[in-house]
mmCIF file of C-alpha atoms and ligand atoms in Angstrom:
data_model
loop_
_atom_site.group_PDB
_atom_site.id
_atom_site.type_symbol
_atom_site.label_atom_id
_atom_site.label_comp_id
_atom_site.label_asym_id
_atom_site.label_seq_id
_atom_site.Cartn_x
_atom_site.Cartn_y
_atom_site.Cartn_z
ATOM 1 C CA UNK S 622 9.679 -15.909 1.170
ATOM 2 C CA UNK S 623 9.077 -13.224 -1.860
ATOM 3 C CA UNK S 624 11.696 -11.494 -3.093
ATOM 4 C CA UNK S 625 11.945 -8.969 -6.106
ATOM 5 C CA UNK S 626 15.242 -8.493 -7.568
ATOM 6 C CA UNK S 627 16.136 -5.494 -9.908
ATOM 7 C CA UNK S 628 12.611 -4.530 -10.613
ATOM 8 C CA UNK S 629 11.656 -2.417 -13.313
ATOM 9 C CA UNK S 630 8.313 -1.557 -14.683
ATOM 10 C CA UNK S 631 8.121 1.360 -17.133
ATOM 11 C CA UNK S 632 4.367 2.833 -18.341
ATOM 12 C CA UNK S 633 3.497 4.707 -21.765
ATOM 13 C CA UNK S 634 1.419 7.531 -21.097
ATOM 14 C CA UNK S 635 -0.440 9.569 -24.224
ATOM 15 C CA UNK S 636 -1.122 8.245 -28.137
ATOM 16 C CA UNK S 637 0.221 10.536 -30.078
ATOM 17 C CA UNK S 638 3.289 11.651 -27.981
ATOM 18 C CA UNK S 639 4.164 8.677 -26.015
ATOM 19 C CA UNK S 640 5.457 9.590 -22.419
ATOM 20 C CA UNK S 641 7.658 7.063 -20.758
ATOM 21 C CA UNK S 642 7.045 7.011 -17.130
ATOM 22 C CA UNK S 643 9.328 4.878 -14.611
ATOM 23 C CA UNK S 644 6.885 3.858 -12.054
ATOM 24 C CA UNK S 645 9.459 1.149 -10.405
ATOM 25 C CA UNK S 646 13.035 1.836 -11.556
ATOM 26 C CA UNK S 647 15.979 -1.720 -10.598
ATOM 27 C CA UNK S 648 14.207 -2.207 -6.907
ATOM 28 C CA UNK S 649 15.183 -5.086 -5.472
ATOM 29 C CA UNK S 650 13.539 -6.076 -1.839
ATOM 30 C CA UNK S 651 12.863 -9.542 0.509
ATOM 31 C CA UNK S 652 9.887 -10.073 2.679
ATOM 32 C CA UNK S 653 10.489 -12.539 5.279
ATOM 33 C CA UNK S 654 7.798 -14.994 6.409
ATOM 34 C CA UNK S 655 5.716 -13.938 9.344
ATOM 35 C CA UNK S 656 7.232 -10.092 8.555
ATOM 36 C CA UNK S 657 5.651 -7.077 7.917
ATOM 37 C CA UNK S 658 7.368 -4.594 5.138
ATOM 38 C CA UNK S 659 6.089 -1.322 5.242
ATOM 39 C CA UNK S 660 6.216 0.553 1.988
ATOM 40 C CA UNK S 661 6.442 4.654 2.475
ATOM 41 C CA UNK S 662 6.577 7.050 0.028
ATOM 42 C CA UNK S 663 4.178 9.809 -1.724
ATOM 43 C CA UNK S 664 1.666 9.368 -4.154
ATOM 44 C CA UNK S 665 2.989 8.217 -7.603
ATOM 45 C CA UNK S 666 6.172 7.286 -6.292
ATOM 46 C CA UNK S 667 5.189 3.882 -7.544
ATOM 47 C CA UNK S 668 3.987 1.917 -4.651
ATOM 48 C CA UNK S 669 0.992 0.036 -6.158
ATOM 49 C CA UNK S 670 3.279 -0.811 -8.825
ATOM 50 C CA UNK S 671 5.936 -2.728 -6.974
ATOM 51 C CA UNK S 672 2.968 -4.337 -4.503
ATOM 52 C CA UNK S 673 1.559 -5.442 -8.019
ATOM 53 C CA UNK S 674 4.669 -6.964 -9.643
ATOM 54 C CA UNK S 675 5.484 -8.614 -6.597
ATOM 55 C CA UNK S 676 2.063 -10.762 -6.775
ATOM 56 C CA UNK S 677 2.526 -10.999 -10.311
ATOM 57 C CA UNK S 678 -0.568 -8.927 -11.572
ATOM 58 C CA UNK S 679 1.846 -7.263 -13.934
ATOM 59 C CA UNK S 680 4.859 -7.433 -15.193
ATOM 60 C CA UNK S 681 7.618 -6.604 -14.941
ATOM 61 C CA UNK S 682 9.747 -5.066 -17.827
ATOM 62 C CA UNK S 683 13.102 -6.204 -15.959
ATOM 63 C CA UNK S 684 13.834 -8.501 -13.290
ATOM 64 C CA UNK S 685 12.444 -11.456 -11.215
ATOM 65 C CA UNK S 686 9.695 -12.571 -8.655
ATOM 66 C CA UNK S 687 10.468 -15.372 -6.422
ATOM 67 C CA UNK S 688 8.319 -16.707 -4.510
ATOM 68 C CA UNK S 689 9.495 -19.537 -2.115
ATOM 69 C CA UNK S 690 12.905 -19.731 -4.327
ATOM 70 C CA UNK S 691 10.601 -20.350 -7.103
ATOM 71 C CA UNK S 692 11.225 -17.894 -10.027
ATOM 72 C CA UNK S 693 7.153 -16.723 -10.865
ATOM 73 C CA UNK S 694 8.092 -14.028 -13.226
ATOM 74 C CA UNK S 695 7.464 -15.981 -16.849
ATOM 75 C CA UNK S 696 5.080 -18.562 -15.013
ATOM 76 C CA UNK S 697 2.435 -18.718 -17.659
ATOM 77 C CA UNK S 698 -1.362 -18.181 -16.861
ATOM 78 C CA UNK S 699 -2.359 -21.919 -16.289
ATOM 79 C CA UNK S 700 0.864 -22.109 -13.510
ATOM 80 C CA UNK S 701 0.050 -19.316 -11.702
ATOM 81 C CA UNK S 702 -3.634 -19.897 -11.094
ATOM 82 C CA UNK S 703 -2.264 -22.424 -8.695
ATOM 83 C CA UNK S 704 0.092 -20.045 -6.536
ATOM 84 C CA UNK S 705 -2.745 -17.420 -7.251
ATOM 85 C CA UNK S 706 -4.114 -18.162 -3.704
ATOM 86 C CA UNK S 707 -0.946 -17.472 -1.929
ATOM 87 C CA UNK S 708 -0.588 -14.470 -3.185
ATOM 88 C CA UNK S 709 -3.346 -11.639 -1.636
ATOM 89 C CA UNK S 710 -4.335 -8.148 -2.438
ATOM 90 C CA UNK S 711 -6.267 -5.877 0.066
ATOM 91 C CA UNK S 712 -6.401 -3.260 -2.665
ATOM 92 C CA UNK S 713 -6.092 0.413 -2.466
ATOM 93 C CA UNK S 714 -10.135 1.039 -3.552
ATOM 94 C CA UNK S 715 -12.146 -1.404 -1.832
ATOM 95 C CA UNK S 716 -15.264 0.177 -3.080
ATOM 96 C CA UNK S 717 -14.042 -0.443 -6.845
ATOM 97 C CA UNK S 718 -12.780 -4.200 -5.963
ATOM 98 C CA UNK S 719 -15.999 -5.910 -5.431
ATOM 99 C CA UNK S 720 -18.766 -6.305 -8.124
ATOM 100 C CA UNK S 721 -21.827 -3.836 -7.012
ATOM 101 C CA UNK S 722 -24.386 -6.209 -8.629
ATOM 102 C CA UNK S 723 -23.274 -8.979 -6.183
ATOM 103 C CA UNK S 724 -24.398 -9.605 -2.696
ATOM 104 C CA UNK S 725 -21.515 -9.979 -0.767
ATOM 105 C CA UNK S 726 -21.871 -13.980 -0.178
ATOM 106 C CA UNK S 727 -21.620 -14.656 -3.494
ATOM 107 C CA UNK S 728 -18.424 -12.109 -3.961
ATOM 108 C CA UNK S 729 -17.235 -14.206 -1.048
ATOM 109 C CA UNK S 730 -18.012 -17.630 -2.342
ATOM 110 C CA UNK S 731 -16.695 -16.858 -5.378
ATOM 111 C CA UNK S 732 -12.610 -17.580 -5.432
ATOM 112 C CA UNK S 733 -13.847 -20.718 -2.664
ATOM 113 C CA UNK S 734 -15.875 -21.799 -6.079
ATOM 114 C CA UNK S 735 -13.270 -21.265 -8.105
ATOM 115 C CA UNK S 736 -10.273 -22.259 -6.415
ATOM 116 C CA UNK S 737 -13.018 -26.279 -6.138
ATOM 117 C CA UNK S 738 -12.858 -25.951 -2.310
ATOM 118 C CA UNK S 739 -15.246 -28.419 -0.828
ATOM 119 C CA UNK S 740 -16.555 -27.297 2.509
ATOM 120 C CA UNK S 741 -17.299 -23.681 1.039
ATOM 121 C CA UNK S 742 -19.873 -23.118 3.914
ATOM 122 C CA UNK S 743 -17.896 -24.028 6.594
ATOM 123 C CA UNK S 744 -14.356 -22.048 5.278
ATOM 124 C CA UNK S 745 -17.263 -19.287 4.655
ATOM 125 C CA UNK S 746 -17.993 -19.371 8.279
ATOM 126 C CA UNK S 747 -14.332 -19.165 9.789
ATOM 127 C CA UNK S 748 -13.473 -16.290 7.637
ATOM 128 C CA UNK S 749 -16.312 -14.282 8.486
ATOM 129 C CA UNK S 750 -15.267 -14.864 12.871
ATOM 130 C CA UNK S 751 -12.163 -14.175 11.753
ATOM 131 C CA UNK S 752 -12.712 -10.938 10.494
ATOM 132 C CA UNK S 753 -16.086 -10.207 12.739
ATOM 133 C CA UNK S 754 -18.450 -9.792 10.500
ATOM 134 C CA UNK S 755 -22.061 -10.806 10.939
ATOM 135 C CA UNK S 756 -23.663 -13.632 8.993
ATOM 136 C CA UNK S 757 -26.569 -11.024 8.174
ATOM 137 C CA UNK S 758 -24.027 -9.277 6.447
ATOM 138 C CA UNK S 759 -24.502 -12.188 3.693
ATOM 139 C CA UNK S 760 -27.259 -11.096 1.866
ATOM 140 C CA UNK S 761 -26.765 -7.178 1.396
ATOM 141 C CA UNK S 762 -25.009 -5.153 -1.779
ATOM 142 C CA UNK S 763 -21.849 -4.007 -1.107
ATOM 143 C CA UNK S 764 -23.286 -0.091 -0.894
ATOM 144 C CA UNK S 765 -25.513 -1.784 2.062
ATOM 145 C CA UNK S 766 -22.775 -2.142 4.740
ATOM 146 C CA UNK S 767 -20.221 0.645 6.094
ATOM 147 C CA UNK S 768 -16.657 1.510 4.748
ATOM 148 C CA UNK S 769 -15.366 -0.611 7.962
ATOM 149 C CA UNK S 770 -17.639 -3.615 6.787
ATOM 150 C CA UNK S 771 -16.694 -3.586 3.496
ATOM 151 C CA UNK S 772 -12.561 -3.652 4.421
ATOM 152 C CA UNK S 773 -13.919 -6.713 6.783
ATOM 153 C CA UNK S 774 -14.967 -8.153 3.781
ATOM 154 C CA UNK S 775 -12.206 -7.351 1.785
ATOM 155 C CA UNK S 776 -9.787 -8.677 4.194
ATOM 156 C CA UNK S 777 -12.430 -11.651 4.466
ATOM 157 C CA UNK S 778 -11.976 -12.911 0.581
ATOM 158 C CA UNK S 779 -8.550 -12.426 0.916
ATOM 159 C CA UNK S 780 -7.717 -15.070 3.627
ATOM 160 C CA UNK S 781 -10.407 -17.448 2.595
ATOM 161 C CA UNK S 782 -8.111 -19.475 0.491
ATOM 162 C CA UNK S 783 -4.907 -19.345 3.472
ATOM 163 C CA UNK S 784 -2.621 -16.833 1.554
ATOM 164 C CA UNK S 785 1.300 -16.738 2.432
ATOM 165 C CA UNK S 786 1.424 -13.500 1.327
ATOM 166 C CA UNK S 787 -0.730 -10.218 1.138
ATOM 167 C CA UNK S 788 -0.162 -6.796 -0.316
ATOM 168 C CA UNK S 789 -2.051 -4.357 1.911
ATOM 169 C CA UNK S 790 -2.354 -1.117 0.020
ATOM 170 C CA UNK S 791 -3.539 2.021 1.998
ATOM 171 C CA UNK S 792 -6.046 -0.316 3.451
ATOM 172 C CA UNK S 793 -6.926 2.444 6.425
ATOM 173 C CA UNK S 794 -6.730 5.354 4.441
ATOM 174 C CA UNK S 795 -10.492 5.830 3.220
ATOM 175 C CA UNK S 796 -11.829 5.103 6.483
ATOM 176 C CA UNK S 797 -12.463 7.542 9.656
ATOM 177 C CA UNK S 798 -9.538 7.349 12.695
ATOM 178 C CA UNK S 799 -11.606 5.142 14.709
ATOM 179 C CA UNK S 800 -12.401 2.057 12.081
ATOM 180 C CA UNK S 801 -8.755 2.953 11.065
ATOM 181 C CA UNK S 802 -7.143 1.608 14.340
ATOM 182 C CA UNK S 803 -10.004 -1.802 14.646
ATOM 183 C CA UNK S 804 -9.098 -2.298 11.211
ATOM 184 C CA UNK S 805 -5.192 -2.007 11.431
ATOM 185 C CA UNK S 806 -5.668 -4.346 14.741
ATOM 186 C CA UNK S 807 -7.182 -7.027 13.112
ATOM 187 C CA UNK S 808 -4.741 -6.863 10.212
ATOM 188 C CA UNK S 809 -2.049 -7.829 12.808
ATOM 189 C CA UNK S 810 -4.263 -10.509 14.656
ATOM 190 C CA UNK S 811 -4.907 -12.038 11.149
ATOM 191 C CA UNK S 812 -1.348 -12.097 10.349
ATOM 192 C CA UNK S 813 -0.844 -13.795 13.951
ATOM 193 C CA UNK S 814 -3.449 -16.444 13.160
ATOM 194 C CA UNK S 815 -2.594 -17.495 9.385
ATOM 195 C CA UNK S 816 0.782 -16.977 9.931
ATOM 196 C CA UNK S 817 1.643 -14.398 7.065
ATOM 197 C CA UNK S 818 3.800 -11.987 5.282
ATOM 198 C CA UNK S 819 2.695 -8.457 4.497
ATOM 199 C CA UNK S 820 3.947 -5.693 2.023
ATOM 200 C CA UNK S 821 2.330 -2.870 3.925
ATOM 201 C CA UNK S 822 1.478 0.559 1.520
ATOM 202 C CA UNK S 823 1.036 3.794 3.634
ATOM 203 C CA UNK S 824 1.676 7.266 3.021
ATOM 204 C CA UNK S 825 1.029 7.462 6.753
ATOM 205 C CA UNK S 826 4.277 7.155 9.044
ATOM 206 C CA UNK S 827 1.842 7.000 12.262
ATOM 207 C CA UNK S 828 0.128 4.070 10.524
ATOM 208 C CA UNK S 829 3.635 2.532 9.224
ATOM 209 C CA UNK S 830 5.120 3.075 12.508
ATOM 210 C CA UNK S 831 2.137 0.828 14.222
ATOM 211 C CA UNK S 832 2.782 -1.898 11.556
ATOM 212 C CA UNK S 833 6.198 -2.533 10.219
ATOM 213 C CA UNK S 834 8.995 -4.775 11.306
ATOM 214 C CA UNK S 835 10.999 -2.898 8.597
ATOM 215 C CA UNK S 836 10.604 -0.262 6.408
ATOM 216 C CA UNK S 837 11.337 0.776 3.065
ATOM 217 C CA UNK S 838 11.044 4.242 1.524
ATOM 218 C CA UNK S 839 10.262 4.761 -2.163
ATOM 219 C CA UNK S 840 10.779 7.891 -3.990
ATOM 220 C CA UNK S 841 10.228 8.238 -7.404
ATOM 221 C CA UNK S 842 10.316 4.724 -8.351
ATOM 222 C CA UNK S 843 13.317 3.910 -6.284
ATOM 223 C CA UNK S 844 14.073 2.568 -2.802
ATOM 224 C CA UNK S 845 16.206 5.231 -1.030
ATOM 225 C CA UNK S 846 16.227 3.440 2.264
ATOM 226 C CA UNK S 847 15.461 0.489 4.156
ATOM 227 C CA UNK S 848 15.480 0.360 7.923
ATOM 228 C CA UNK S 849 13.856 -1.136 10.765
ATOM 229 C CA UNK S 850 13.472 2.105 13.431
ATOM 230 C CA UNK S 851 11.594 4.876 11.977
ATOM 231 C CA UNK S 852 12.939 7.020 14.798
ATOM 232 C CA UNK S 853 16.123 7.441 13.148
ATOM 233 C CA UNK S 854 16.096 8.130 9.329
ATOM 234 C CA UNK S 855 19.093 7.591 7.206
ATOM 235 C CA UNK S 856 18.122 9.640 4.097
ATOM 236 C CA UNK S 857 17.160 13.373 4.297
ATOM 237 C CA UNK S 858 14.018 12.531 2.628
ATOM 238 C CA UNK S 859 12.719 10.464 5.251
ATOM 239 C CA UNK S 860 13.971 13.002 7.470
ATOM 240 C CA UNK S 861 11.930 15.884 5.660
ATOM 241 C CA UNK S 862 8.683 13.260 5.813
ATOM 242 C CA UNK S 863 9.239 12.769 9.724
ATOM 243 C CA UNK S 864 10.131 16.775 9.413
ATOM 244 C CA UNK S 865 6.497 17.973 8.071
ATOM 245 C CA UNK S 866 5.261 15.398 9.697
ATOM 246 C CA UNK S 867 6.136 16.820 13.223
ATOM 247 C CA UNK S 868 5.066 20.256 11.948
ATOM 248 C CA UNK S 869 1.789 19.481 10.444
ATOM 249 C CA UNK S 870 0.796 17.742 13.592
ATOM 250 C CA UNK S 871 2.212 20.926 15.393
ATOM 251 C CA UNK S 872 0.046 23.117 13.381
ATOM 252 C CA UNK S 873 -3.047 21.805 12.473
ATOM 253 C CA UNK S 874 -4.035 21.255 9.459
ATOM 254 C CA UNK S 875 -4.110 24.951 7.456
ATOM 255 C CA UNK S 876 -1.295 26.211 5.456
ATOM 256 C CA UNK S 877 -1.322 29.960 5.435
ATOM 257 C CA UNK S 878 2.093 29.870 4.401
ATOM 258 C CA UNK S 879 4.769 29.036 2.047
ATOM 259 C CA UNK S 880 3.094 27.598 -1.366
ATOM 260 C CA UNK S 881 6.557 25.515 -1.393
ATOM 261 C CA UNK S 882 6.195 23.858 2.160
ATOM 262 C CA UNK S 883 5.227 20.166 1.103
ATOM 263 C CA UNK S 884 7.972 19.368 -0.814
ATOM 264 C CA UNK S 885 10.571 21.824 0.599
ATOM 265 C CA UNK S 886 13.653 19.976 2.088
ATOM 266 C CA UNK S 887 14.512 23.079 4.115
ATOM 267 C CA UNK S 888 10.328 23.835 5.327
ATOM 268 C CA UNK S 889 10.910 25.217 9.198
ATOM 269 C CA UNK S 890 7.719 25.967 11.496
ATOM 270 C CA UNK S 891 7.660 29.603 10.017
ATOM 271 C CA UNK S 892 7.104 28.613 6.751
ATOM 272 C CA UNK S 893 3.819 27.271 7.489
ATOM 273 C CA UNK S 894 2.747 29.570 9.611
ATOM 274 C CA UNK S 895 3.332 32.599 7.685
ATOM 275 C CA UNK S 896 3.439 33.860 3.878
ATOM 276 C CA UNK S 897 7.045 34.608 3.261
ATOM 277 C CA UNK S 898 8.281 37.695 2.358
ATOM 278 C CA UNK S 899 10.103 38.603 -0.600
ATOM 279 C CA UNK S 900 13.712 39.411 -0.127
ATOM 280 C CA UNK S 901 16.533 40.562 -2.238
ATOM 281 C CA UNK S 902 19.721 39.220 -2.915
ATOM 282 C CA UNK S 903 22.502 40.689 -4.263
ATOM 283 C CA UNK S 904 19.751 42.643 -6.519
ATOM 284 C CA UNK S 905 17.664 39.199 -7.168
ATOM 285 C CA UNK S 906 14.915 38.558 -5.890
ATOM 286 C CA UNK S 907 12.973 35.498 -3.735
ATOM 287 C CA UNK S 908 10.225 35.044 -1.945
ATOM 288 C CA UNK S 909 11.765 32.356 0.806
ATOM 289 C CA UNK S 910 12.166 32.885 4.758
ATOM 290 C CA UNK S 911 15.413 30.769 4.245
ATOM 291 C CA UNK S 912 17.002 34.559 2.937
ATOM 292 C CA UNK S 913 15.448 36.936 5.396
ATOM 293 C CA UNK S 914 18.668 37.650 7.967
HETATM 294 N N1 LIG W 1497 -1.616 1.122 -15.503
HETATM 295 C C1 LIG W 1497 -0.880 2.225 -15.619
HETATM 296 N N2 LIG W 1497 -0.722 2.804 -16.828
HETATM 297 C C2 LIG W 1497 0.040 3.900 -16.958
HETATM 298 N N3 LIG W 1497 0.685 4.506 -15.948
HETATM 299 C C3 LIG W 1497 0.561 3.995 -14.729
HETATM 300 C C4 LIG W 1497 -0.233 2.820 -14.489
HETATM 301 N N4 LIG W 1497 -0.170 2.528 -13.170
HETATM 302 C C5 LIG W 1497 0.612 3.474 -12.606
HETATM 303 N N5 LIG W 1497 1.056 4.343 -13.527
HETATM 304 C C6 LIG W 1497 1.963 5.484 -13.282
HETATM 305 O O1 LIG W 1497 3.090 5.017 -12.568
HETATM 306 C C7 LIG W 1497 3.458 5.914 -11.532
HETATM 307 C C8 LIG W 1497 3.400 5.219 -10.184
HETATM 308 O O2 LIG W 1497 2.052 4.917 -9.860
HETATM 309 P P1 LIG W 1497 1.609 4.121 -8.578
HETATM 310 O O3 LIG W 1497 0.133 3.946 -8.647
HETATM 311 O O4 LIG W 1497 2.421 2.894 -8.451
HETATM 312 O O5 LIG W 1497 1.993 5.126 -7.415
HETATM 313 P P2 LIG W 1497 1.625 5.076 -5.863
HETATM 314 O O6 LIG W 1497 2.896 5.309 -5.117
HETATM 315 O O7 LIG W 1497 0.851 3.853 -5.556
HETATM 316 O O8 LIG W 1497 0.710 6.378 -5.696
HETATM 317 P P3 LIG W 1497 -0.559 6.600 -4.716
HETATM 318 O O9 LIG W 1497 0.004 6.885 -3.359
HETATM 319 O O10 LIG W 1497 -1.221 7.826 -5.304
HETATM 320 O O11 LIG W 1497 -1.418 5.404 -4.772
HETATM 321 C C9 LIG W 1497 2.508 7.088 -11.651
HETATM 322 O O12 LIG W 1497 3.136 8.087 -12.412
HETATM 323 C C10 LIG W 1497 1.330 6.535 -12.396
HETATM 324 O O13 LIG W 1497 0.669 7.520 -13.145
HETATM 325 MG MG1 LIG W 1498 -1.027 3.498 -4.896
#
């Protein structure tokens, strides 16, 4: 249904020395209909990226976008208006993605106006049972109604126009554990009901694990694997995410110990728990638990 092949999208960072960064570096990837992808990987490993070539609100620097066997990635402006409705983004800050000024029915009524669809009040009306929100809901600002409200919303505008295809990024993760799972549960009744394809963005296995058919892992810019059971991890950095997973859920939440622990393949429970000592070896020194015999 969409697939990226070879993608690459490369960013200049700074004026005067220009810093090339490698946000998505030759990924290639296929989204099946009715499937849900999950993406997993750490911040900046260039998740937002990919979700945004793939619905072509950038891109890319190498590569192609097909959508339906189509090839979208030179479409110009005035062709891609007309798959724009297809293609969805719930985006990573809802709070930035509608306009403040606006009272939500006219932020909803806006792409129905746009897109000439004719019984606006009616489509208006489905989309907000859909997602259960109240009509009342209508006629207040967008800093009027609660984070879970506004994702409603969100999620709202983005199936108004009967997408194929939607890019959720991190859609749970500025909302409290209890919206978190209503609003995770009606992303999968939605997908049930319009029949569509998700590109799932989490940082959160728990939340991945809930959602995915498959998953893919991204680590700095590249996809290192691609499975469909999260139990059992191919690469050892999926293994160290599952790994500090387990532990910080063992632990709580404080780490007293090893600066290092977050992004240190060989992290054990000790390591968080404690500071670790310094040892020598062989007349060096380190401060590490892995050389204390
Ligand atoms: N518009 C942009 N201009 C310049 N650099 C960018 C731009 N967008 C992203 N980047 C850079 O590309 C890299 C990947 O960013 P991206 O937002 O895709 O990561 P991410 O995996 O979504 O991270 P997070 O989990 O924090 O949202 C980062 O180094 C980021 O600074
Ligand atoms: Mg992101």
């Amino acid at each position: 249904m969409i697939i990226g092949k070879n993608l690459t999208k490369i960013f200049y960072h700074g004026y005067i020395r220009k810093t090339k960064i490698v946000a998505v570096n030759n990924v290639s990837l296929k989204i099946n209909e009715n499937e849900t992808v999950c993406l997993i990987g750490e911040s900046g490993s260039g998740k937002s990226t990919l979700g945004h070539l793939l619905l072509r609100l950038i891109k890319p620097d190498k590569g192609d976008i097909y959508f339906y066997n189509s090839n979208i990635t030179k479409m110009k402006e005035k062709e891609i208006r007309k798959i724009r409705k297809y293609l969805q983004l719930i985006p990573q800050h809802p709070d930035l993605s509608l306009n403040p000024r606006w009272k939500i029915k006219k932020s909803l009524l806006e792409p129905l106006i746009l897109n000439k669809i004719e019984n606006k009040d009616e489509v208006l009306r489905r989309v907000l049972y859909d997602v259960g929100i109240k009509e009342e809901l209508l006629d207040r600002y967008p800093h009027e109604v609660s984070g879970g409200e506004l994702q409603r919303v969100i999620i709202a505008r983005a199936i108004s126009l009967k997408p194929k295809f939607i890019v959720c990024d991190e859609p749970t993760s500025m909302l409290d554990i209890s919206t978190q799972a209503s609003i995770l549960n009606l992303l999968k009744k939605i997908k049930e009901e319009y029949k569509l394809s998700y590109l799932f963005i989490t940082h959160d296995l728990d939340v991945a694990k809930i959602m995915g058919d498959k998953f893919l892992v991204m680590y700095r810019g590249e996809i290192i694997e691609e499975n469909d059971n999260l139990e059992k991890p191919l690469h050892p950095y999926t293994e160290m995410l599952l790994n500090r997973k387990r532990l910080l859920e063992n632990n709580g939440n404080v780490n007293n110990g090893c600066k290092f622990f977050y992004h240190c393949p060989y992290a054990e429970e000790i390591c968080f728990k404690e500071e670790p000592p310094t040892v020598e070896v062989n007349g060096k020194k380190v401060k590490c638990f892995k050389y204390l015999k």
